[in-house]
Short mmCIF file of C-alpha atoms in Angstrom, two decimals:
data_model
loop_
_atom_site.label_atom_id
_atom_site.label_comp_id
_atom_site.label_asym_id
_atom_site.label_seq_id
_atom_site.Cartn_x
_atom_site.Cartn_y
_atom_site.Cartn_z
CA MET F 436 -27.32 -18.43 -25.12
CA LYS F 437 -26.20 -22.11 -27.33
CA ALA F 438 -26.31 -20.34 -30.27
CA LEU F 439 -24.47 -17.39 -29.71
CA VAL F 440 -21.63 -19.36 -28.61
CA ALA F 441 -21.57 -21.54 -31.59
CA LEU F 442 -21.78 -18.30 -33.64
CA LEU F 443 -19.03 -17.15 -31.74
CA LEU F 444 -16.83 -20.65 -32.07
CA ALA F 445 -17.62 -20.35 -35.88
CA GLY F 446 -15.80 -17.11 -36.20
CA LEU F 447 -12.92 -17.51 -34.05
CA PRO F 448 -10.87 -19.07 -37.37
CA ALA F 449 -12.41 -16.30 -39.72
CA ILE F 450 -11.07 -13.94 -37.07
CA ALA F 451 -7.58 -15.57 -36.45
CA ALA F 452 -6.77 -15.59 -40.07
CA ALA F 453 -7.48 -11.88 -40.33
CA GLN F 454 -5.73 -11.24 -37.36
CA PRO F 455 -2.13 -13.34 -37.46
CA GLY F 456 0.03 -11.59 -34.75
CA LEU F 457 -1.10 -8.33 -32.64
CA GLN F 458 -0.01 -5.42 -34.55
CA ALA F 459 -1.00 -2.51 -32.08
CA LEU F 460 2.07 -4.01 -30.00
CA ALA F 461 4.62 -3.90 -32.74
CA VAL F 462 8.16 -2.10 -32.88
CA THR F 463 9.58 -1.23 -36.32
CA THR F 464 12.66 -0.84 -37.45
CA GLY F 465 13.56 1.53 -40.06
CA ALA F 466 16.45 1.55 -42.96
CA ASP F 467 18.81 3.62 -40.83
CA GLY F 468 18.62 1.56 -37.49
CA THR F 469 16.21 3.68 -35.91
CA GLN F 470 13.43 1.82 -34.37
CA THR F 471 9.42 3.28 -33.92
CA TRP F 472 7.10 2.41 -31.25
CA SER F 473 3.31 1.26 -32.03
CA VAL F 474 0.88 3.91 -30.74
CA THR F 475 -0.27 1.12 -28.03
CA LEU F 476 3.20 0.86 -26.99
CA GLN F 477 3.52 4.61 -26.82
CA ILE F 478 0.40 4.62 -24.78
CA LEU F 479 2.12 1.91 -22.19
CA ALA F 480 4.93 3.83 -22.00
CA VAL F 481 2.96 6.85 -20.86
CA MET F 482 0.85 5.12 -18.27
CA THR F 483 4.07 3.51 -16.56
CA ALA F 484 5.81 6.67 -16.76
CA LEU F 485 2.89 8.82 -15.31
CA THR F 486 2.21 5.65 -12.01
CA LEU F 487 6.16 6.60 -11.48
CA LEU F 488 5.28 10.70 -11.54
CA PRO F 489 5.37 10.89 -7.42
CA ALA F 490 8.57 9.12 -6.91
CA VAL F 491 10.39 11.23 -9.99
CA LEU F 492 8.90 14.17 -8.12
CA LEU F 493 10.28 13.35 -4.74
CA ALA F 494 13.71 12.01 -6.57
CA MET F 495 14.31 15.04 -9.36
CA THR F 496 12.59 17.90 -8.12
CA SER F 497 13.49 21.00 -5.08
CA PHE F 498 9.96 19.33 -3.95
CA THR F 499 11.42 17.87 -1.26
CA ARG F 500 13.93 20.63 0.24
CA PHE F 501 10.53 22.65 0.13
CA ILE F 502 8.07 19.71 2.09
CA ILE F 503 11.02 19.36 4.53
CA VAL F 504 11.63 23.24 5.11
CA LEU F 505 7.61 23.48 5.79
CA ALA F 506 7.17 20.55 7.54
CA ILE F 507 9.66 21.99 10.20
CA LEU F 508 8.46 25.17 10.44
CA ARG F 509 5.23 23.60 11.47
CA GLN F 510 6.71 21.92 13.70
CA ALA F 511 8.77 25.22 15.02
CA LEU F 512 5.66 27.08 15.46
CA GLY F 513 3.91 24.84 17.74
CA THR F 514 0.68 24.99 15.86
CA ALA F 515 0.07 21.09 15.53
CA GLN F 516 -1.79 20.79 12.03
CA THR F 517 -2.17 23.82 11.10
CA PRO F 518 -1.64 24.65 7.97
CA SER F 519 -2.80 21.02 7.48
CA SER F 520 -0.21 18.94 5.33
CA GLN F 521 -2.67 19.56 2.17
CA VAL F 522 -1.86 23.41 2.25
CA LEU F 523 1.73 22.24 2.78
CA VAL F 524 1.93 19.94 -0.03
CA GLY F 525 -0.02 22.42 -2.05
CA LEU F 526 2.24 25.13 -1.30
CA ALA F 527 5.29 23.05 -2.03
CA LEU F 528 4.03 21.97 -5.32
CA PHE F 529 3.10 25.00 -6.58
CA MET F 530 6.81 26.66 -5.14
CA THR F 531 8.22 23.24 -7.41
CA PHE F 532 6.45 23.97 -10.46
CA PHE F 533 7.90 27.82 -10.26
CA VAL F 534 11.44 26.51 -9.79
CA MET F 535 11.45 23.85 -12.25
CA THR F 536 9.70 25.87 -15.11
CA PRO F 537 12.86 26.54 -16.84
CA VAL F 538 13.72 22.97 -16.85
CA ILE F 539 10.11 22.22 -17.91
CA ASP F 540 10.21 25.20 -20.53
CA ARG F 541 13.37 23.60 -22.33
CA VAL F 542 12.19 20.04 -22.14
CA PHE F 543 8.76 20.87 -23.77
CA THR F 544 10.95 22.70 -26.69
CA ASP F 545 14.20 20.58 -27.15
CA ALA F 546 12.27 17.21 -26.97
CA VAL F 547 8.35 17.22 -26.85
CA GLN F 548 7.79 19.47 -29.87
CA PRO F 549 10.02 17.76 -32.40
CA TYR F 550 8.77 14.21 -31.26
CA LEU F 551 5.22 15.21 -31.32
CA ALA F 552 6.19 16.46 -35.10
CA GLU F 553 8.01 13.06 -35.65
CA GLN F 554 11.25 14.86 -36.38
CA ILE F 555 12.37 12.60 -33.69
CA ASP F 556 12.07 9.44 -32.23
CA VAL F 557 11.97 8.39 -28.65
CA GLY F 558 15.09 7.29 -27.46
CA GLU F 559 16.21 11.02 -29.23
CA ALA F 560 13.78 12.75 -27.15
CA LEU F 561 14.45 11.02 -24.18
CA SER F 562 18.11 12.27 -24.72
CA ARG F 563 17.55 15.77 -24.76
CA ALA F 564 15.00 15.67 -22.37
CA GLU F 565 17.82 14.39 -20.53
CA THR F 566 19.98 17.56 -20.72
CA PRO F 567 18.09 20.41 -18.87
CA VAL F 568 17.03 17.91 -16.01
CA ARG F 569 20.82 16.64 -15.47
CA GLU F 570 22.44 20.25 -15.30
CA PHE F 571 19.79 21.24 -13.39
CA MET F 572 19.92 18.14 -10.56
CA LEU F 573 24.18 19.01 -10.73
CA ALA F 574 23.99 22.71 -9.83
CA GLN F 575 22.40 21.46 -6.50
CA THR F 576 24.46 18.23 -5.54
CA ARG F 577 27.56 18.55 -3.29
CA GLU F 578 30.92 17.09 -4.78
CA PRO F 579 31.13 14.57 -1.40
CA ASP F 580 27.89 13.18 -2.13
CA LEU F 581 28.85 12.75 -5.96
CA GLN F 582 32.35 11.02 -4.90
CA LEU F 583 30.35 8.81 -2.47
CA PHE F 584 28.23 7.50 -4.39
CA ALA F 585 30.42 7.20 -7.35
CA THR F 586 33.25 5.45 -4.87
CA ILE F 587 29.95 3.02 -3.82
CA GLY F 588 29.70 1.99 -7.13
CA ARG F 589 33.52 1.53 -7.73
CA HIS F 590 33.57 3.82 -10.23
CA ASP F 591 37.33 5.98 -10.64
CA GLY F 592 36.03 8.89 -11.64
CA PHE F 593 33.89 10.43 -15.10
CA ASP F 594 35.45 12.68 -17.69
CA SER F 595 32.55 14.49 -17.65
CA ALA F 596 29.30 15.74 -16.41
CA ALA F 597 27.21 14.17 -19.00
CA ALA F 598 28.53 10.43 -18.03
CA ILE F 599 27.85 10.80 -14.73
CA PRO F 600 24.90 8.02 -14.84
CA PHE F 601 21.41 8.73 -13.71
CA SER F 602 22.22 5.91 -11.05
CA ILE F 603 24.40 7.75 -9.17
CA LEU F 604 23.48 11.40 -10.21
CA VAL F 605 19.86 10.73 -8.25
CA PRO F 606 20.72 9.33 -4.92
CA SER F 607 23.54 12.03 -4.49
CA PHE F 608 20.75 14.45 -5.46
CA VAL F 609 18.31 13.99 -2.90
CA THR F 610 21.12 13.64 -0.15
CA SER F 611 22.54 16.79 -1.14
CA GLU F 612 18.61 18.00 -1.16
CA LEU F 613 18.20 16.48 2.33
CA LYS F 614 21.52 18.19 3.43
CA THR F 615 20.18 21.56 2.63
CA ALA F 616 16.53 21.13 4.04
CA PHE F 617 17.73 20.14 7.42
CA GLN F 618 20.43 22.88 7.43
CA ILE F 619 17.31 26.11 6.25
CA GLY F 620 14.74 23.84 9.00
CA PHE F 621 17.45 24.34 11.69
CA LEU F 622 17.93 27.91 10.76
CA VAL F 623 14.30 28.55 11.02
CA PHE F 624 13.72 26.52 13.77
CA ILE F 625 16.58 28.41 16.69
CA PRO F 626 14.21 31.51 16.76
CA PHE F 627 11.02 29.84 18.28
CA LEU F 628 13.15 27.56 20.43
CA ILE F 629 14.37 30.88 21.70
CA ILE F 630 11.12 31.66 22.03
CA ASP F 631 10.19 28.58 23.94
CA LEU F 632 13.04 28.61 26.59
CA VAL F 633 12.17 32.08 27.55
CA VAL F 634 8.56 31.51 27.99
CA ALA F 635 9.75 28.38 30.28
CA SER F 636 11.90 30.02 32.06
CA VAL F 637 9.21 32.76 33.23
CA LEU F 638 6.86 30.36 33.49
CA MET F 639 9.62 28.69 35.96
CA SER F 640 10.52 31.49 37.83
CA MET F 641 6.95 32.65 38.82
CA GLY F 642 6.34 28.56 40.48
CA MET F 643 4.29 27.86 37.29
CA MET F 644 5.28 24.61 36.55
CA MET F 645 2.05 23.09 36.32
CA LEU F 646 1.46 25.46 32.99
CA SER F 647 2.55 24.40 29.65
CA PRO F 648 4.92 26.76 27.86
CA LEU F 649 3.10 26.02 24.51
CA ILE F 650 0.32 27.60 25.32
CA ILE F 651 1.66 30.33 26.44
CA SER F 652 4.84 31.02 23.80
CA LEU F 653 2.18 29.89 20.93
CA PRO F 654 0.56 33.62 20.34
CA PHE F 655 4.67 35.55 20.92
CA LYS F 656 5.61 32.83 17.92
CA ILE F 657 2.85 33.39 15.77
CA MET F 658 2.76 37.57 16.59
CA LEU F 659 6.36 37.40 15.76
CA PHE F 660 6.16 35.11 12.55
CA VAL F 661 3.73 37.98 11.15
CA LEU F 662 5.31 40.85 12.13
CA ILE F 663 8.61 39.72 10.18
CA ASP F 664 6.67 38.45 7.25
CA GLY F 665 7.45 35.03 7.73
CA TRP F 666 5.67 33.58 5.31
CA GLY F 667 7.17 35.62 2.70
CA LEU F 668 10.72 35.05 4.07
CA ILE F 669 10.54 31.33 4.07
CA VAL F 670 9.20 30.71 0.54
CA GLY F 671 11.19 33.73 -0.96
CA THR F 672 14.55 32.53 0.75
CA LEU F 673 13.82 28.70 -0.42
CA VAL F 674 13.11 29.27 -3.85
CA SER F 675 15.85 31.79 -4.40
CA SER F 676 18.05 29.04 -2.56
CA PHE F 677 17.91 27.39 -6.37
CA TYR F 678 18.82 30.27 -8.34
CA VAL F 679 22.28 31.42 -6.40
#
């Protein structure tokens, strides 16, 4: 053991002389002023981006609207944990992929492919990828929400949509999505609420006040939801709401 430690200590000067710096963590500046990151830094940036993926999924896609409406629907049906949270999240996730496919295709064509072909650098790739995402969020963002966050951020106005920073666009988009999701959820909740009120009134008129109305109304709500093809209507309405 001592011989191994001595051998390592003896070899340290040679290793230090051969490796004067960490070349794997280097940023090379080209003749035109552009900077190229080393592979290690690029991998580090990708891994960091992956840790932020859940936040990006919630804040910059249609996932928020889908999962809120589906959760309100389950509450309106009164089926407790059916469908389970995993099923609702999975459905919302694949609906999000369906809606975001045009945006993802544009990002891949305009930014990812040229970057992988080494035609553009990282900065240019990020700039190109930003455009379709910005257009998607602006199409779903209400003007009052943009004005609200612009006022809070002390911005007088913007010359164009491209001039709106993401620090204002993202919270405005999320706020608009929350408003839209609760509006749709309210409309979904009303028919089931009427069934609950009717069943509760009938039970009370019959003197069955000790019997929970939810036990009686649940089969009627499920029957109504199945007869009108509720899942098709809900999913179709949510997806089509992004194409209006």
